């Protein structure tokens, strides 16, 4: 189980320390951060951590956060993703200052490239990517200079302009920085800055056929926007030297890069590329399938923004990669839903109870029950109670073991918010299947006015047959069978949990559930927390289980 600390106990994280120092020393009066997604998929829970970090810092300190789409790769990007990313950030509760696109800076970046060429710091290389790789050397051996490295500035300017004008085919030439082929940092060995790609871009259309590489685009975009603290994940540590080199040589606004550890959660994958495979290969119904670790999937499953922010806050930020236990995320949503969810009764697998001593004239009485005992302002709802009820089939046992406190022949239980009942007779069909339980109720045991003097250990949820509504319930389990599918041998998709979705197409609910709306959350007593799914229609209400009431996996592990 992941360590749980309460937010009050936490000291400043290392970025807050840096920023407080920067503000104290007067280095900055205000700060600027950015969240820079590549629009090549939907955001996932790892991104939520980066969003909470970047936007959280400028909520805490004076300054602002930009949303910048890092759309320098024309092939994988789509407008659908841009829209979903904006929706998700807003839903999480954050608002950006400016909505920006790296592609808006393509002209400026082209000018930066010209500046480097003119300074003798970049050259056009006719080598293929294989040849460039072969000349790179190894971490212990220096690389070799490209034969094109000594081209004149004029020739480079001419060739780069012709690259831009579309005279050359994809992959035939690149623009490279002229740094040092024996640098200990492999990324400083004349990195490629521009490549030729005759591809349509979601914003710039067919204007460009050369596109800047990540290193040529990211720091420059930060600089153009005067980002003070450019926060990225640890794999970019070796890029920082190049980030600084480009800014220094171009003599532009000095943004600074800081790195924190990527957040990975167990029993899932957090990589847009892998999530896209799950969608394309139909292992899930879409990016917002409730089993997906995407923000839209979590939202559809019934997670609240508060619970995701709380989770990100609790895991904090670190400088070392580690795997976060998904049960911490579940813990956070359970805590929040416990406070806000309306309590309702739903029977998944019914068996009929007939109260033989209750009036047989169709009488219905209303019993009162709290909407949420955790909420002092809670209302009460009225639930119809009558002679014929449904209880959960598994709440009855004909030959119960010793500590079975639910219903059994001759045994008593309380029906939640109603009466104590006793089972007198079991009715079966010709196959031996139980069809009805004939019980008697204790009229003097009504909840709130109980004078029976009888104490029973078990309380069951129930619904009245005549007023019950039929609903569909979807129960989800973890999408993968193993903790870290991406690190297993073979394809990560081989480790999918085949039982991650269980559909109960006719569950019976108390009538109050009819009033549920899309943003409402409820607890089905003893079953977990639920929300309405978007597949709901006029004919059928469909509910997703967000999370069970207890951590059922912890139990599994203990059982071994
Ligand atoms: P993916 O592999 O899922 O595509 P990415 O890093 O390529 O991830 P980007 O769209 O480039 O995705 O990420 C936008 C921002 O979110 C970056 O600053 C990145 O560092 C951050 N980010 C992405 N994944 C995680 C994660 N698992 N934990 C923390 N931050 C992340
Ligand atoms: Mg990326």
CSV table of N, CA, C and O and ligand atoms in Angstrom, one decimal, residues 34-40 42-51 54 70 85 214 218 231-236 260-264 270-273 275, ligand 1:
chain,number,residue,atom,x,y,z
A,34,UNK,N,4.2,26.3,-17.8
A,34,UNK,CA,3.4,25.9,-18.9
A,34,UNK,C,3.1,24.4,-18.8
A,34,UNK,O,3.9,23.6,-18.3
A,35,UNK,N,1.9,24.0,-19.4
A,35,UNK,CA,1.7,22.5,-19.5
A,35,UNK,C,1.7,22.3,-21.0
A,35,UNK,O,0.9,22.9,-21.8
A,36,UNK,N,2.6,21.4,-21.5
A,36,UNK,CA,2.9,21.3,-22.9
A,36,UNK,C,2.5,20.0,-23.5
A,36,UNK,O,3.4,19.2,-24.0
A,37,UNK,N,1.3,19.6,-23.6
A,37,UNK,CA,0.9,18.3,-24.1
A,37,UNK,C,1.1,18.2,-25.6
A,37,UNK,O,0.9,19.2,-26.4
A,38,UNK,N,1.6,17.0,-26.1
A,38,UNK,CA,1.5,16.8,-27.5
A,38,UNK,C,0.1,16.3,-27.8
A,38,UNK,O,-0.3,15.3,-27.2
A,39,UNK,N,-0.6,16.9,-28.8
A,39,UNK,CA,-2.0,16.5,-29.0
A,39,UNK,C,-2.1,15.2,-29.8
A,39,UNK,O,-2.6,15.2,-30.9
A,40,UNK,N,-1.5,14.1,-29.3
A,40,UNK,CA,-1.5,12.8,-30.0
A,40,UNK,C,-2.3,11.8,-29.2
A,40,UNK,O,-2.1,10.6,-29.4
A,42,UNK,N,-5.4,11.2,-25.6
A,42,UNK,CA,-6.1,11.8,-24.5
A,42,UNK,C,-5.2,11.9,-23.3
A,42,UNK,O,-4.3,11.0,-23.1
A,43,UNK,N,-5.4,12.8,-22.4
A,43,UNK,CA,-4.6,12.9,-21.2
A,43,UNK,C,-4.9,11.8,-20.2
A,43,UNK,O,-6.0,11.3,-20.1
A,44,UNK,N,-3.8,11.3,-19.5
A,44,UNK,CA,-4.0,10.3,-18.5
A,44,UNK,C,-3.6,10.7,-17.1
A,44,UNK,O,-3.2,11.9,-17.0
A,45,UNK,N,-3.7,9.8,-16.2
A,45,UNK,CA,-3.5,10.2,-14.8
A,45,UNK,C,-2.1,10.8,-14.6
A,45,UNK,O,-1.9,11.6,-13.7
A,46,UNK,N,-1.1,10.3,-15.4
A,46,UNK,CA,0.3,10.9,-15.2
A,46,UNK,C,0.3,12.3,-15.6
A,46,UNK,O,0.9,13.2,-14.9
A,47,UNK,N,-0.5,12.7,-16.7
A,47,UNK,CA,-0.6,14.1,-17.0
A,47,UNK,C,-1.2,14.9,-15.9
A,47,UNK,O,-0.9,16.1,-15.7
A,48,UNK,N,-2.2,14.3,-15.2
A,48,UNK,CA,-2.9,15.0,-14.2
A,48,UNK,C,-1.9,15.5,-13.1
A,48,UNK,O,-2.0,16.6,-12.6
A,49,UNK,N,-0.9,14.7,-12.9
A,49,UNK,CA,0.1,15.0,-11.9
A,49,UNK,C,0.9,16.2,-12.4
A,49,UNK,O,1.2,17.2,-11.6
A,50,UNK,N,1.2,16.3,-13.7
A,50,UNK,CA,2.0,17.4,-14.3
A,50,UNK,C,1.1,18.7,-14.3
A,50,UNK,O,1.6,19.8,-14.0
A,51,UNK,N,-0.2,18.5,-14.6
A,51,UNK,CA,-1.1,19.6,-14.6
A,51,UNK,C,-1.3,20.2,-13.2
A,51,UNK,O,-1.1,21.4,-13.0
A,54,UNK,N,2.1,22.1,-12.4
A,54,UNK,CA,2.3,23.3,-13.1
A,54,UNK,C,1.3,24.4,-12.7
A,54,UNK,O,1.6,25.6,-12.4
A,70,UNK,N,2.2,21.1,-27.9
A,70,UNK,CA,3.5,20.8,-28.5
A,70,UNK,C,3.2,20.1,-29.8
A,70,UNK,O,3.4,18.8,-29.9
A,85,UNK,N,-8.2,17.6,-24.5
A,85,UNK,CA,-7.2,18.1,-23.6
A,85,UNK,C,-7.7,19.3,-22.8
A,85,UNK,O,-7.6,19.4,-21.6
A,214,UNK,N,12.1,18.1,-31.3
A,214,UNK,CA,11.7,18.5,-30.0
A,214,UNK,C,12.7,19.6,-29.4
A,214,UNK,O,12.2,20.6,-28.9
A,218,UNK,N,11.1,23.0,-28.2
A,218,UNK,CA,10.6,23.2,-26.8
A,218,UNK,C,11.2,24.4,-26.0
A,218,UNK,O,10.4,25.2,-25.6
A,231,UNK,N,9.0,22.8,-16.5
A,231,UNK,CA,9.1,21.6,-15.8
A,231,UNK,C,8.8,20.4,-16.7
A,231,UNK,O,7.7,20.4,-17.4
A,232,UNK,N,9.6,19.4,-16.7
A,232,UNK,CA,9.4,18.2,-17.5
A,232,UNK,C,9.8,17.0,-16.7
A,232,UNK,O,10.2,17.1,-15.6
A,233,UNK,N,9.7,15.8,-17.3
A,233,UNK,CA,10.0,14.6,-16.6
A,233,UNK,C,11.5,14.2,-16.8
A,233,UNK,O,12.2,14.7,-17.7
A,234,UNK,N,11.9,13.3,-15.9
A,234,UNK,CA,13.3,13.0,-15.8
A,234,UNK,C,14.1,12.6,-17.1
A,234,UNK,O,15.3,12.8,-17.2
A,235,UNK,N,13.3,12.0,-18.0
A,235,UNK,CA,14.1,11.5,-19.2
A,235,UNK,C,14.7,12.7,-20.0
A,235,UNK,O,15.5,12.5,-20.9
A,236,UNK,N,14.3,13.9,-19.6
A,236,UNK,CA,14.8,15.1,-20.3
A,236,UNK,C,16.0,15.7,-19.6
A,236,UNK,O,16.6,16.7,-20.1
A,260,UNK,N,11.2,16.4,-12.9
A,260,UNK,CA,10.7,15.6,-11.8
A,260,UNK,C,10.3,14.2,-12.4
A,260,UNK,O,10.3,14.0,-13.6
A,261,UNK,N,10.1,13.3,-11.5
A,261,UNK,CA,9.9,11.9,-11.9
A,261,UNK,C,8.6,11.7,-12.5
A,261,UNK,O,7.6,12.1,-11.9
A,262,UNK,N,8.5,11.0,-13.6
A,262,UNK,CA,7.3,10.6,-14.2
A,262,UNK,C,6.5,9.7,-13.2
A,262,UNK,O,7.0,8.9,-12.4
A,263,UNK,N,5.2,9.9,-13.2
A,263,UNK,CA,4.3,9.1,-12.3
A,263,UNK,C,3.7,7.9,-13.0
A,263,UNK,O,3.0,8.1,-14.0
A,264,UNK,N,4.0,6.8,-12.5
A,264,UNK,CA,3.4,5.6,-13.1
A,264,UNK,C,2.5,4.9,-12.1
A,264,UNK,O,2.9,4.9,-10.9
A,270,UNK,N,0.6,4.0,-18.7
A,270,UNK,CA,0.4,5.4,-18.9
A,270,UNK,C,1.3,5.9,-20.0
A,270,UNK,O,2.4,6.4,-19.8
A,271,UNK,N,0.9,5.6,-21.2
A,271,UNK,CA,1.6,6.1,-22.4
A,271,UNK,C,0.5,6.2,-23.4
A,271,UNK,O,-0.3,5.3,-23.7
A,272,UNK,N,0.4,7.4,-24.0
A,272,UNK,CA,-0.7,7.6,-25.0
A,272,UNK,C,-0.6,6.6,-26.2
A,272,UNK,O,-1.6,6.2,-26.7
A,273,UNK,N,0.6,6.3,-26.5
A,273,UNK,CA,0.8,5.4,-27.7
A,273,UNK,C,0.2,4.0,-27.3
A,273,UNK,O,-0.5,3.4,-28.2
A,275,UNK,N,-2.1,3.4,-25.0
A,275,UNK,CA,-3.5,3.6,-24.8
A,275,UNK,C,-4.3,3.6,-26.1
A,275,UNK,O,-5.3,3.1,-26.3
B,1,LIG,P1,3.0,9.9,-23.3
B,1,LIG,O1,4.1,8.9,-23.4
B,1,LIG,O2,1.8,9.4,-22.6
B,1,LIG,O3,2.6,10.4,-24.7
B,1,LIG,P2,4.4,12.3,-23.0
B,1,LIG,O4,5.3,12.7,-22.0
B,1,LIG,O5,4.9,12.0,-24.4
B,1,LIG,O6,3.6,11.1,-22.5
B,1,LIG,P3,3.2,14.8,-23.5
B,1,LIG,O7,1.9,15.1,-24.1
B,1,LIG,O8,4.4,15.1,-24.2
B,1,LIG,O9,3.2,13.3,-23.1
B,1,LIG,O10,3.2,15.4,-22.0
B,1,LIG,C1,2.8,16.6,-21.5
B,1,LIG,C2,3.4,16.9,-20.2
B,1,LIG,O11,3.0,15.9,-19.3
B,1,LIG,C3,4.9,16.8,-20.2
B,1,LIG,O12,5.4,17.9,-19.5
B,1,LIG,C4,5.2,15.5,-19.6
B,1,LIG,O13,6.4,15.5,-19.0
B,1,LIG,C5,4.1,15.3,-18.6
B,1,LIG,N1,3.8,13.9,-18.4
B,1,LIG,C6,3.5,13.0,-19.3
B,1,LIG,N2,3.4,11.7,-18.7
B,1,LIG,C7,3.6,11.9,-17.4
B,1,LIG,C8,3.6,11.1,-16.2
B,1,LIG,N3,3.4,9.8,-16.4
B,1,LIG,N4,3.9,11.6,-15.0
B,1,LIG,C9,4.1,12.9,-14.9
B,1,LIG,N5,4.1,13.8,-15.9
B,1,LIG,C10,3.9,13.3,-17.2
